[in-house]
Short mmCIF file of C-alpha atoms and ligand atoms in Angstrom, two decimals:
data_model
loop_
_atom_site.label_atom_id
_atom_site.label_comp_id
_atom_site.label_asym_id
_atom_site.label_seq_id
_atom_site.Cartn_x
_atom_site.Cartn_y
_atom_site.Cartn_z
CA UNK A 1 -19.58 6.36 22.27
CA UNK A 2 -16.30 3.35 21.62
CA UNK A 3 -12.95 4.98 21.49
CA UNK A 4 -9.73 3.29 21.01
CA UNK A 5 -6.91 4.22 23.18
CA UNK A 6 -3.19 3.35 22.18
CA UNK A 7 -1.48 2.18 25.15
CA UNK A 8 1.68 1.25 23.25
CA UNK A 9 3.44 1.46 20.07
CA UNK A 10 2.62 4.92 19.58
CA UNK A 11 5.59 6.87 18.66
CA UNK A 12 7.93 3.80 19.36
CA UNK A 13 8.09 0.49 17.22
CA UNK A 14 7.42 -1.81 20.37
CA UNK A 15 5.28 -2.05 23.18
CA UNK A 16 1.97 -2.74 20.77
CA UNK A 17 -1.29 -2.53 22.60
CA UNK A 18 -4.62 -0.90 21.43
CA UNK A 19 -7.39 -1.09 23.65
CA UNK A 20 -11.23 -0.78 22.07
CA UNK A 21 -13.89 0.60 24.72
CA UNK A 22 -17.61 0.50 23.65
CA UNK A 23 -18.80 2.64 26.37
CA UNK A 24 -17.66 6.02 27.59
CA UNK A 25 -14.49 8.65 28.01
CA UNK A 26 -14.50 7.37 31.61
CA UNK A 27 -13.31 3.71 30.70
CA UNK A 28 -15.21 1.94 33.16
CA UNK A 29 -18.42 1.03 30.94
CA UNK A 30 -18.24 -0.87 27.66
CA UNK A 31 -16.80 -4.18 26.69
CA UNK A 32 -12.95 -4.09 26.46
CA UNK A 33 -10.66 -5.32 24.28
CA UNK A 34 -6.90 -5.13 23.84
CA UNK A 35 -5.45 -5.52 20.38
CA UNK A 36 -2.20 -7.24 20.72
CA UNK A 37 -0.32 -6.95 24.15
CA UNK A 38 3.39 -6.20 23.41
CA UNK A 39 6.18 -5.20 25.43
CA UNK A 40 8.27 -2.36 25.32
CA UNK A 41 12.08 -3.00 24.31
CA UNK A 42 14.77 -0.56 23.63
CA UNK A 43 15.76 2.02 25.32
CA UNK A 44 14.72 2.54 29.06
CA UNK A 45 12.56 5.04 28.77
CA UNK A 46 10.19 2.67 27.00
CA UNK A 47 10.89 -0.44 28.69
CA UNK A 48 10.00 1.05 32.03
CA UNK A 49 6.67 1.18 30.43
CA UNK A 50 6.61 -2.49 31.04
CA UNK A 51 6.38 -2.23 34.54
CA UNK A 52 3.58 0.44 35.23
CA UNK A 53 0.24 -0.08 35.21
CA UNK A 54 -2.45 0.29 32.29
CA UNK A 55 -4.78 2.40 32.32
CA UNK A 56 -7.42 0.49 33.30
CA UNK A 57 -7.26 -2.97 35.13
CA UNK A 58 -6.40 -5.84 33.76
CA UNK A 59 -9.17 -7.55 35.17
CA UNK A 60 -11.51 -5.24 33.50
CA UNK A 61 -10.29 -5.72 30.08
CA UNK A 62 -12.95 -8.50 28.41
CA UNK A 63 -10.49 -10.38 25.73
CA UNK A 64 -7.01 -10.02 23.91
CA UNK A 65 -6.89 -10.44 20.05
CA UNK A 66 -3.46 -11.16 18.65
CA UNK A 67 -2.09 -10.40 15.65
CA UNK A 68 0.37 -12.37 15.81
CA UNK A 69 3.66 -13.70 18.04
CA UNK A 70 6.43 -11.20 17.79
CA UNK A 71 7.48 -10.10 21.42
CA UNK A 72 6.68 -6.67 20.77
CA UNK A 73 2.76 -7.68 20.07
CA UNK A 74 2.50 -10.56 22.62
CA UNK A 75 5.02 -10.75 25.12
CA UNK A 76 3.13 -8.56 27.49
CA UNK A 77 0.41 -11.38 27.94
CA UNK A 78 1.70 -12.96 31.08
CA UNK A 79 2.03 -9.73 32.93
CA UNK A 80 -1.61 -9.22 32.15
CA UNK A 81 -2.41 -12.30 33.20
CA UNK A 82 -0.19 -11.84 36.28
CA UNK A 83 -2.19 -8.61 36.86
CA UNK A 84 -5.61 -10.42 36.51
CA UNK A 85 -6.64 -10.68 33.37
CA UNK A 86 -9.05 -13.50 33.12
CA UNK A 87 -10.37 -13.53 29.43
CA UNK A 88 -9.63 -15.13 26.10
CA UNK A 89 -6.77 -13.90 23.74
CA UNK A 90 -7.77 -15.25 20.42
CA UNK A 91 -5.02 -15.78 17.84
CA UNK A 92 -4.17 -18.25 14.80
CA UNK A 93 -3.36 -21.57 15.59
CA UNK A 94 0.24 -21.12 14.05
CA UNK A 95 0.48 -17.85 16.05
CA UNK A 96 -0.21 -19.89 19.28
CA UNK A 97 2.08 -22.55 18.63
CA UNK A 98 5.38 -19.98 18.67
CA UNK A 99 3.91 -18.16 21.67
CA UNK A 100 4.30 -21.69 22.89
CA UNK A 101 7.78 -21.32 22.68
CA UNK A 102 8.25 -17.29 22.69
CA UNK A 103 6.62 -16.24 25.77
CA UNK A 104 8.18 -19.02 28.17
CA UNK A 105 11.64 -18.13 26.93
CA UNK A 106 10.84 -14.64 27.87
CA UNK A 107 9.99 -15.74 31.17
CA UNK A 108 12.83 -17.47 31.37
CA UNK A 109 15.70 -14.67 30.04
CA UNK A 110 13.24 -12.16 32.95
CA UNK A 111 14.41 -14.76 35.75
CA UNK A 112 17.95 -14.52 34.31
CA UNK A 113 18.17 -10.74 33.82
CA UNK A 114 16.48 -9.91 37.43
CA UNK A 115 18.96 -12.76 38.70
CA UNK A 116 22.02 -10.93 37.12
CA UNK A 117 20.85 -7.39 38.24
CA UNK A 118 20.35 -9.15 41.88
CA UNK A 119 24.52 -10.76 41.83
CA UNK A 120 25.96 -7.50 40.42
CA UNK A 121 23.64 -5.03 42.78
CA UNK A 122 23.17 -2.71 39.13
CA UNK A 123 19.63 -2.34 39.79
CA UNK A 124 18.12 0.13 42.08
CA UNK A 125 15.09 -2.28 43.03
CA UNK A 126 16.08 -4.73 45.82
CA UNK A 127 15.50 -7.37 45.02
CA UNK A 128 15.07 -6.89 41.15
CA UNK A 129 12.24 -9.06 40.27
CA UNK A 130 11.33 -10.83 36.49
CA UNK A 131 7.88 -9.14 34.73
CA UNK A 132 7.16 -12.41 35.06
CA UNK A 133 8.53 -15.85 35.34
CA UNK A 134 9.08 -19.24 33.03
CA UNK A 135 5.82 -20.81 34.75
CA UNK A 136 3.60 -17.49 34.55
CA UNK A 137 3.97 -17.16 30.98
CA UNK A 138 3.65 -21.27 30.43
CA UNK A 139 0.45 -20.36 32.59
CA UNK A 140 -0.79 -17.29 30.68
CA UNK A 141 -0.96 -19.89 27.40
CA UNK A 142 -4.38 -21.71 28.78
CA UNK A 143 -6.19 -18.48 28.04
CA UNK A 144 -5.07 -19.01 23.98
CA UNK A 145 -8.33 -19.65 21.84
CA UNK A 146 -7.13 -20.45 18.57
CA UNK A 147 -9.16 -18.66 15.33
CA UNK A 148 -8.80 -19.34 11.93
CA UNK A 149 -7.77 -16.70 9.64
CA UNK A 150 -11.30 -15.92 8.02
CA UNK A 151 -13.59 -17.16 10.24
CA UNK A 152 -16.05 -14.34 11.88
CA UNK A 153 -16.30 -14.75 16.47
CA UNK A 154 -18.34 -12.67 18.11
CA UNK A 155 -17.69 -10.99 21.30
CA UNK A 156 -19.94 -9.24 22.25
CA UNK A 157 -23.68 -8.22 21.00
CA UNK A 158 -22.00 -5.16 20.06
CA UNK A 159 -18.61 -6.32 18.67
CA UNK A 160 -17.10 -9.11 16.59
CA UNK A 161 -13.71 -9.97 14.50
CA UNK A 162 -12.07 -11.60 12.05
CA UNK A 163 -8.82 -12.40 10.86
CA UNK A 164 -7.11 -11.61 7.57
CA UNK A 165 -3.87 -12.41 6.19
CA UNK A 166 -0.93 -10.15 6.85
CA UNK A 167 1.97 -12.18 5.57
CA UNK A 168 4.49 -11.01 7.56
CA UNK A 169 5.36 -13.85 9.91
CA UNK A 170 3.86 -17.50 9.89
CA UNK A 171 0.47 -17.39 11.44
CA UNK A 172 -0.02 -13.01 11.22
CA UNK A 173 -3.13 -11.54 10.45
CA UNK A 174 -4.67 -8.16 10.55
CA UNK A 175 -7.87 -7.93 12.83
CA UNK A 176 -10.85 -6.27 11.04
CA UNK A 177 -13.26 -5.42 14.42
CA UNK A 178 -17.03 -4.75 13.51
CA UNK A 179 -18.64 -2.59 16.34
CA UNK A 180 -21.92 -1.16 16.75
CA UNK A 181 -22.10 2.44 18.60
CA UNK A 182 -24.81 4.34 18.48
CA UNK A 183 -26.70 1.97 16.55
CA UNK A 184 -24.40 2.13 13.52
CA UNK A 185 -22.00 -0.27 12.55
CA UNK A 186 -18.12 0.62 11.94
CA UNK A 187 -15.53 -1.45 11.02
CA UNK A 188 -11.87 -1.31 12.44
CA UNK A 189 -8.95 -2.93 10.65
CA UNK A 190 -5.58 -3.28 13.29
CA UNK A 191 -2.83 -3.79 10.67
CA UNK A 192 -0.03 -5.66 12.96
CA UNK A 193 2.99 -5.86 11.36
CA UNK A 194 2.12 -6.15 7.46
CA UNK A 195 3.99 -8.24 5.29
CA UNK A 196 5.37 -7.61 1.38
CA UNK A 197 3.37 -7.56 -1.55
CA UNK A 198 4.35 -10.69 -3.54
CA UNK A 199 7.43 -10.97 -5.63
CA UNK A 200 10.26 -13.54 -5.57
CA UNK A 201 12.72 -10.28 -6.58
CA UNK A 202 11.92 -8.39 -3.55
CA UNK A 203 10.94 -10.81 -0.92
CA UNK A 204 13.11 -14.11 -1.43
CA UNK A 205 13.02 -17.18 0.61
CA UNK A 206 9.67 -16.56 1.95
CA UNK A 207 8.52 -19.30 4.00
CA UNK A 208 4.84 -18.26 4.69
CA UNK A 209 2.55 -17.05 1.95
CA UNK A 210 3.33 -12.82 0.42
CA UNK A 211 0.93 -10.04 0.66
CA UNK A 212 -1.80 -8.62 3.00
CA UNK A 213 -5.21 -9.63 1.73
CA UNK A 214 -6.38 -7.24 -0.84
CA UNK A 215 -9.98 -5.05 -1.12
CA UNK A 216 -10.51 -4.09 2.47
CA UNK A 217 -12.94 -1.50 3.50
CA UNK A 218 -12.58 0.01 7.03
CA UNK A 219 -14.15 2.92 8.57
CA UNK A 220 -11.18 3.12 10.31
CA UNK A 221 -7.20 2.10 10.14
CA UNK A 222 -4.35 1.23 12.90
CA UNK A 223 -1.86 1.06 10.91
CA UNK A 224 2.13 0.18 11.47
CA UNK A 225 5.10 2.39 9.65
CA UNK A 226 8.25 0.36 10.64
CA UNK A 227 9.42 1.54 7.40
CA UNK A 228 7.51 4.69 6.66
CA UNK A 229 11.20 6.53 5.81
CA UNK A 230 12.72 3.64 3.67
CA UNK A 231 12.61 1.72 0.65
CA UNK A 232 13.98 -1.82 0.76
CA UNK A 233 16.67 -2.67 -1.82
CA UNK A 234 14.93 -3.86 -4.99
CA UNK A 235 17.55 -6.10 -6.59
CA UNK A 236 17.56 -9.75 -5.97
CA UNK A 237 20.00 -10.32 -3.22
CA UNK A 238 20.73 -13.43 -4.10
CA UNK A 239 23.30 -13.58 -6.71
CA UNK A 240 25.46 -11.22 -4.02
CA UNK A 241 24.80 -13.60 -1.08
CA UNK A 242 26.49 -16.24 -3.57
CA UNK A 243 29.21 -14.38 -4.09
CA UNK A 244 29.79 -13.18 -0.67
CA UNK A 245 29.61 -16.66 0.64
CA UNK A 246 31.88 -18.47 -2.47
CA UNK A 247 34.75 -16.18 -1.82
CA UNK A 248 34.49 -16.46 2.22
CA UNK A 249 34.73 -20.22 1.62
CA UNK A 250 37.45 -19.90 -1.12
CA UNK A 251 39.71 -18.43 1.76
CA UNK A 252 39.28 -20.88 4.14
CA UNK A 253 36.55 -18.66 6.29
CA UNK A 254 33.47 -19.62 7.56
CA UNK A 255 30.48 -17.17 7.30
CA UNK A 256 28.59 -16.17 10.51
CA UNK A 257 24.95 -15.51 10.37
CA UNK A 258 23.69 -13.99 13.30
CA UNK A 259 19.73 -14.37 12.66
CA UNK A 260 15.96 -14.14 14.86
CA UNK A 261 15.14 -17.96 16.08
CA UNK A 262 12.30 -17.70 14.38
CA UNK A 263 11.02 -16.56 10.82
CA UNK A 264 14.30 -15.55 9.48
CA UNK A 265 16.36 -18.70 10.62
CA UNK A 266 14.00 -20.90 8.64
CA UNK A 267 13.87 -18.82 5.74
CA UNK A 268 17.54 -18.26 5.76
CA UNK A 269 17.55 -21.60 5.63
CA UNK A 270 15.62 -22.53 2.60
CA UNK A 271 17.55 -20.37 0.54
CA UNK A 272 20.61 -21.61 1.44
CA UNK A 273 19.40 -24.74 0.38
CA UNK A 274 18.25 -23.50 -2.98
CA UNK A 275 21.39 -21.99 -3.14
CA UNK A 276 22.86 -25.50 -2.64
CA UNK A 277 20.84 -27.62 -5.01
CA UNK A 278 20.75 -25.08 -7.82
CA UNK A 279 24.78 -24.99 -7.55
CA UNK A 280 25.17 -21.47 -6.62
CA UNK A 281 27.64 -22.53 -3.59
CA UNK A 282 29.23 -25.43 -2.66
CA UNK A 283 27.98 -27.72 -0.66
CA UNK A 284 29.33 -26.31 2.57
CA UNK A 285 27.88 -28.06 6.45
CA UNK A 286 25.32 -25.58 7.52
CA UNK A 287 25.08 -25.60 11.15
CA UNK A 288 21.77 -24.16 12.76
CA UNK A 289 22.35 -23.55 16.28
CA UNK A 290 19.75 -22.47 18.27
CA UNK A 291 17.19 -24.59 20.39
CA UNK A 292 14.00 -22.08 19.14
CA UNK A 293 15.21 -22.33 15.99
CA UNK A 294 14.45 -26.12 16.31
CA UNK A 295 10.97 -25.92 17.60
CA UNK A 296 9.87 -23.41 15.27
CA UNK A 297 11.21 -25.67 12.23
CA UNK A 298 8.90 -28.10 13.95
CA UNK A 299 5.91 -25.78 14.14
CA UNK A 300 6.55 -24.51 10.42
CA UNK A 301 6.11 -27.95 9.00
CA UNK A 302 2.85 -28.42 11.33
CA UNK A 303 1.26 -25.55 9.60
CA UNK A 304 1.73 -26.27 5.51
CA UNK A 305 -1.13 -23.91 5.14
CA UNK A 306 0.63 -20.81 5.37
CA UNK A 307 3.82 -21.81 2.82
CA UNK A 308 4.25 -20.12 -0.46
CA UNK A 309 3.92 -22.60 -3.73
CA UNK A 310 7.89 -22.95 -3.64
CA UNK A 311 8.70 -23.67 0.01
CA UNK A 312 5.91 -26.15 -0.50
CA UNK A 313 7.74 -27.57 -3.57
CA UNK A 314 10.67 -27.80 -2.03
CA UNK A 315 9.72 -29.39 1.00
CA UNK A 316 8.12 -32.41 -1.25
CA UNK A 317 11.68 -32.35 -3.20
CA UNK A 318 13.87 -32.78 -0.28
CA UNK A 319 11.73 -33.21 2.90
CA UNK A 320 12.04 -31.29 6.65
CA UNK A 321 14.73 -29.29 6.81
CA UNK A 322 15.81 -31.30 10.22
CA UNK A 323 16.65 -34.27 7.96
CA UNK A 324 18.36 -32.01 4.75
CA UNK A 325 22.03 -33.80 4.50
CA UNK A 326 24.89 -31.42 5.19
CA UNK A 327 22.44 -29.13 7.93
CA UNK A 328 23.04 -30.00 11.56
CA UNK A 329 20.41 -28.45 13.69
CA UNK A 330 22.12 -28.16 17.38
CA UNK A 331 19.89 -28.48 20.25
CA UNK A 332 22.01 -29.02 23.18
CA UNK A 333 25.18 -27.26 24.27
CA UNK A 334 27.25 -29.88 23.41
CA UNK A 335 26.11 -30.17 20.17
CA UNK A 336 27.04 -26.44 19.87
CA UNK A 337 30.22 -26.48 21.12
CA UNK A 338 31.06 -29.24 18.80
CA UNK A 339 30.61 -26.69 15.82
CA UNK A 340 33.41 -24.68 17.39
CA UNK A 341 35.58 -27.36 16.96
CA UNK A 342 34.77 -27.65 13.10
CA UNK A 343 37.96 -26.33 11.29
CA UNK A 344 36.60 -26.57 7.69
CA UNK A 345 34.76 -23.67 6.01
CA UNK A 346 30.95 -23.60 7.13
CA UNK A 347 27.53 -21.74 7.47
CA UNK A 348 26.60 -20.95 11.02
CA UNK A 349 23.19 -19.16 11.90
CA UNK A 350 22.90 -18.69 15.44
CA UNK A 351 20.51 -16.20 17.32
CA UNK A 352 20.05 -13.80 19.06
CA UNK A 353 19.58 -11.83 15.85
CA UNK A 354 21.17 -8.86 17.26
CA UNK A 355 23.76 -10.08 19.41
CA UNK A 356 22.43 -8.95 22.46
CA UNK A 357 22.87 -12.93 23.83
CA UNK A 358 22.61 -16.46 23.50
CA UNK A 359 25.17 -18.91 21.23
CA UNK A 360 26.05 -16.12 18.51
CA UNK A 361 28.31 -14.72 21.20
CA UNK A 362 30.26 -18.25 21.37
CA UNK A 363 30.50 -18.03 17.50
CA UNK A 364 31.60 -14.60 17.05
CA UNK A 365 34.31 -14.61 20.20
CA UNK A 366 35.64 -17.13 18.12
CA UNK A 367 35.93 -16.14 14.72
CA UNK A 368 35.53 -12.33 14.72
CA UNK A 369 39.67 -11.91 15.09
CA UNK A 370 39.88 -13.96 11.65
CA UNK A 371 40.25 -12.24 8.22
CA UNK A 372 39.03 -15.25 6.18
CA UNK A 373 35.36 -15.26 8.01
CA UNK A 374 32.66 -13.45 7.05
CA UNK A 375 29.73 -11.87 9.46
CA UNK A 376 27.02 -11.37 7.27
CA UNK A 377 24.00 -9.67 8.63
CA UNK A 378 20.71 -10.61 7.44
CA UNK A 379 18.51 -8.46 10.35
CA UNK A 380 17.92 -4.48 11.70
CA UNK A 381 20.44 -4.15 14.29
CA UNK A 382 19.27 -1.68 16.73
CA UNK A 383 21.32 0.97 17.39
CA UNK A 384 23.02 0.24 21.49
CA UNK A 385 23.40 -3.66 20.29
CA UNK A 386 26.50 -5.76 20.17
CA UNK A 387 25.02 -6.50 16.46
CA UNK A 388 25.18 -2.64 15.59
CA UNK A 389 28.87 -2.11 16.59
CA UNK A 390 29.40 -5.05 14.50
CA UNK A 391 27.61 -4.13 11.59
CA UNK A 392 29.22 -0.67 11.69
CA UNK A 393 32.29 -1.88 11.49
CA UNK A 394 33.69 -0.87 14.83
CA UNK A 395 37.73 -2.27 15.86
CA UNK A 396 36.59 -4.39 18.39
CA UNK A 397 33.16 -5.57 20.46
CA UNK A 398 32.99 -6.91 24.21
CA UNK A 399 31.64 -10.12 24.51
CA UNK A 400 32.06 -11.88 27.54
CA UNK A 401 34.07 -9.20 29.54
CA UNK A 402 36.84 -9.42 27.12
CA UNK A 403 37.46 -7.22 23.68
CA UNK A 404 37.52 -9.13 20.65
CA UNK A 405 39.10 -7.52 17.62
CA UNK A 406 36.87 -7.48 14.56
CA UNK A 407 38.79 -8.52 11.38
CA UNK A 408 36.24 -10.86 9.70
CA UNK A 409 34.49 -9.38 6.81
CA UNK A 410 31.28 -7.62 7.82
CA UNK A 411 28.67 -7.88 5.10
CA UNK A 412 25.02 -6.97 5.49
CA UNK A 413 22.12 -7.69 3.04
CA UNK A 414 18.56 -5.35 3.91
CA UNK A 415 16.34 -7.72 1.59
CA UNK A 416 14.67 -9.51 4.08
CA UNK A 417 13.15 -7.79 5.58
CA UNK A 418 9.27 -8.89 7.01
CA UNK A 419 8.11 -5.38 6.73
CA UNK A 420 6.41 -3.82 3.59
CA UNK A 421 8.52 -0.26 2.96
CA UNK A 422 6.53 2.91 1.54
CA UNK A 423 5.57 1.63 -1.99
CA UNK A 424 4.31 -1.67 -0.49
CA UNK A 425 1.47 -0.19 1.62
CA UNK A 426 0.66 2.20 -0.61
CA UNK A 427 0.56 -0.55 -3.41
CA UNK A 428 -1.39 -2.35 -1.08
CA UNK A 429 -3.51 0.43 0.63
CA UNK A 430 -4.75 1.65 -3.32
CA UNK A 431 -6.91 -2.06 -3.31
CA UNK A 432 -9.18 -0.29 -0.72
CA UNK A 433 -12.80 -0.07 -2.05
CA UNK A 434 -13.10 2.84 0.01
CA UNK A 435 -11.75 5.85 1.86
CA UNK A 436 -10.95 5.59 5.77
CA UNK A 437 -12.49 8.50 7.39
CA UNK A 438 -9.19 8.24 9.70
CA UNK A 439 -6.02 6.29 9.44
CA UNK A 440 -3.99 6.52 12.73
CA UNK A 441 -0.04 5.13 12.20
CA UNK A 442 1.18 3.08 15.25
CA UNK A 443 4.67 0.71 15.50
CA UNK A 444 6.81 3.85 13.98
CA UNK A 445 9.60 5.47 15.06
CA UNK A 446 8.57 9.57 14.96
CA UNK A 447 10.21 10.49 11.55
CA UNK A 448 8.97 7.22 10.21
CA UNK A 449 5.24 7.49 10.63
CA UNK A 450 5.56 11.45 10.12
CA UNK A 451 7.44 10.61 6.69
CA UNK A 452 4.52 7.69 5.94
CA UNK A 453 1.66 10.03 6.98
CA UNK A 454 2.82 12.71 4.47
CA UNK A 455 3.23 10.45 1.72
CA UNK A 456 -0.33 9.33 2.24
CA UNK A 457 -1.97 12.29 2.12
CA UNK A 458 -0.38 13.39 -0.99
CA UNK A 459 -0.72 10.12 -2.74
CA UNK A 460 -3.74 8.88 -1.72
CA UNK A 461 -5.62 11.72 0.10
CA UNK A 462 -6.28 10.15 2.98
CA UNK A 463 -6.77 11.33 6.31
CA UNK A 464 -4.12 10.60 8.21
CA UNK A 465 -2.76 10.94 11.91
CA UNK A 466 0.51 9.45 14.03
CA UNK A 467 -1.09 8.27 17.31
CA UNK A 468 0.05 9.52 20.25
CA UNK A 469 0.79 7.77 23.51
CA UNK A 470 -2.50 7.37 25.63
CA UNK A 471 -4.17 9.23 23.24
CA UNK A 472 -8.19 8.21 23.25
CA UNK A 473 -9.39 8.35 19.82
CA UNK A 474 -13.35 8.43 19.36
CA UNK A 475 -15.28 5.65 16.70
CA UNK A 476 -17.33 7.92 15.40
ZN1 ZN B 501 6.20 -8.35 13.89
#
């Protein structure tokens, strides 16, 4: 009698948590288990999701598998814990290290946000209070139990996992659950976020190995449709970034790179330095300013397992990218402010990726009014963000209570992207060796897993459904 409820991500790309019951409707027999534990961002209606209560209690949910450490899949985990969750959440070694560093500085920006809210009165709760803190999400990390991607743990007597490659950030995998109900075995593959199929043209720079392990069987799917409506450029994006960057220089500009901390910092990063070595662009300073970006340079070069055959090769060429001549990695403020004061053309990658906070701000205040600089977008801006009024070109953006005219040249590139688009997964889904007897699309916006779900059927006949929110769904 196991069901799976979605208690997040289901018609929304954030808030990612599946629970697996093996017992009955009522949710209060069975062993419980909660696939990924993400919280809600975006608009308000979602995030107030964050703050009610699941379905069942926390303390009645068994264990927490992870696919991987993107806020949206794991930065629920301290609430739960806060709430009285008591079991293990089981993830990759490399996914544990960044939740190391993710989930704390959630904790952290909470304290500040419910601190603001408190000072300016703007929220209706009095006091406003953090999801959690700094320490409760340091706290929530003893429960980690680290599982390599292959290896088979069982639960339960009834239920067991394993982890296989997703390749969509350092450390991802997919979770294929075996469960026995009604004395027949069925096996469940969660998706998480899946990464693109292999090829230096379409996925540049990659850091961690490409492509989703190939010839699954499942009885039945989870899967995400970030991208079920849209096709990723195909052309290299490369020899444009070149170009883009040359004639920014050339004018005396700096270029602007607002980027995620982690993932697409380092990767940026690499290919900038291919860029470098194999002459493309000068050898400008590159300045990488942001503390996470730091630590998760760190934790990439702990975990030389993951890299793809180049980033490999070109960390034996030129060693860790903290010690690359000509890249200045800032850590603390005054190290940042001291790349304000740099009058020469330069790179600058700062985070938050969408310019919703953090150093970027500094940057862009700064050099937004100027002509010669380019902002070059390398991320989805959501629409609401400081980074989507940029990208869209709008006269001016507020950042720090004053308006700051936008004359720099706004440039965006949509290669790179850690999703696969349409032709990916289907590319991907065709290595099956068999049929699903369901496939249930999570992490979508509406017209995105509607589109995806469509183009399943009629491609490859499968049976196909967009979860719903709450929704029970019986393992049958
Ligand atoms: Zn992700």
């Amino acid at each position: 009698m196991a069901y799976i409820q979605f208690l997040g991500a289901a018609g929304t790309v954030t808030g990612s948590k599946h629970l697996i019951n093996t017992g009955d409707y009522s949710g209060n027999s069975g062993f419980q288990v909660l696939v990924d534990c993400g919280l809600f961002q975006g608009p308000k209606e979602w995030r107030e999701r964050n703050w009610q209560n699941l379905p069942i209690a926390a303390n009645r949910i068994d264990a927490v598998i992870l696919t991987h450490a993107h806020l949206d899949h794991c930065g629920w985990i301290p609430r739960l814990v806060k709430d009285g969750f008591r079991g293990a959440i089981y993830a990759t070694p490399p996914t544990i290290d960044l939740c190391g560093i993710i989930l704390p500085d959630s904790g952290h920006l909470q304290e500040e946000d419910a601190r603001f809210y408190n000072k300016t009165k703007k929220s209706k709760h009095d006091p406003a209070l953090p999801l959690y803190t700094f320490e409760e999400a340091q706290k929530s990390l003893e429960q980690f139990k680290p599982v390599l991607a292959g290896d088979s743990l069982d639960l339960s007597p009834e239920i067991s996992f394993r982890f296989v490659r997703a390749a969509h950030i350092l450390g991802s995998c997919m979770a294929e659950v075996s469960l026995t109900t009604d004395g027949q075995a069925r096996r469940l593959l969660f998706t998480g976020d899946i990464g693109r199929v292999r090829d230096h043209k379409v996925a540049p720079g990659k850091v961690v190995h490409s492509g989703p392990q190939e010839g699954e069987t499942a009885d039945l799917v989870v899967m995400e449709s970030t991208y079920g409506n849209r096709t990723h450029p195909k052309e290299d994006p490369l020899p444009e970034l070149a170009r883009l960057i040359t004639a920014a220089a050339n004018r005396g500009g700096s270029v602007v790179v607002p980027a995620f901390a982690i993932e697409r910092t380092q990767k940026f990063v690499f290919i900038l330095k291919y860029l470098i070595e194999s002459g493309q662009i000068s050898r400008l300073p590159v300045f990488c300013d942001s503390p996470m970006a730091i630590k998760a340079v760190e934790i990439f070069l702990k975990h030389d397992e993951e890299y793809t055959d180049e980033t490999r090769d070109m960390i034996r060429k030129y060693g860790s990218p903290l010690q690359w001549p000509g890249f200045v990695f800032a850590s603390t403020p005054e190290e940042s402010k001291k790349i304000n004061d740099a009058r020469m053309p330069s790179i600058i990658i700062s985070s938050s990726g969408m310019v919703t906070g953090g150093r970027i701000l500094h940057h862009l205040a700064q050099r937004l009014p100027d002509p010669r600089n380019l902002v070059l977008f390398i991320g989805f801006q959501a629409p609401g963000t400081r980074g989507f009024a940029i990208k869209n070109k709008s006269a001016e953006v507020k950042i720090f209570g004053d308006f700051v005219p936008i004359r720099a040249q706004i440039e965006a590139l949509e290669q790179f992207s850690d999703h696969a688009d349409p032709p990916e997964l289907l590319q991907w889904l065709r290595t099956f060796r068999n049929q699903p007897a369901a496939t249930y699309l999570v992490h979508g916006e509406p017209d995105a897993s509607a589109q995806l779900r469509e183009q399943m059927q009629t491609e490859l006949g499968w049976k196909v459904e967009v979860a719903r929110y709450l929704e029970k769904v019986r393992v049958a």
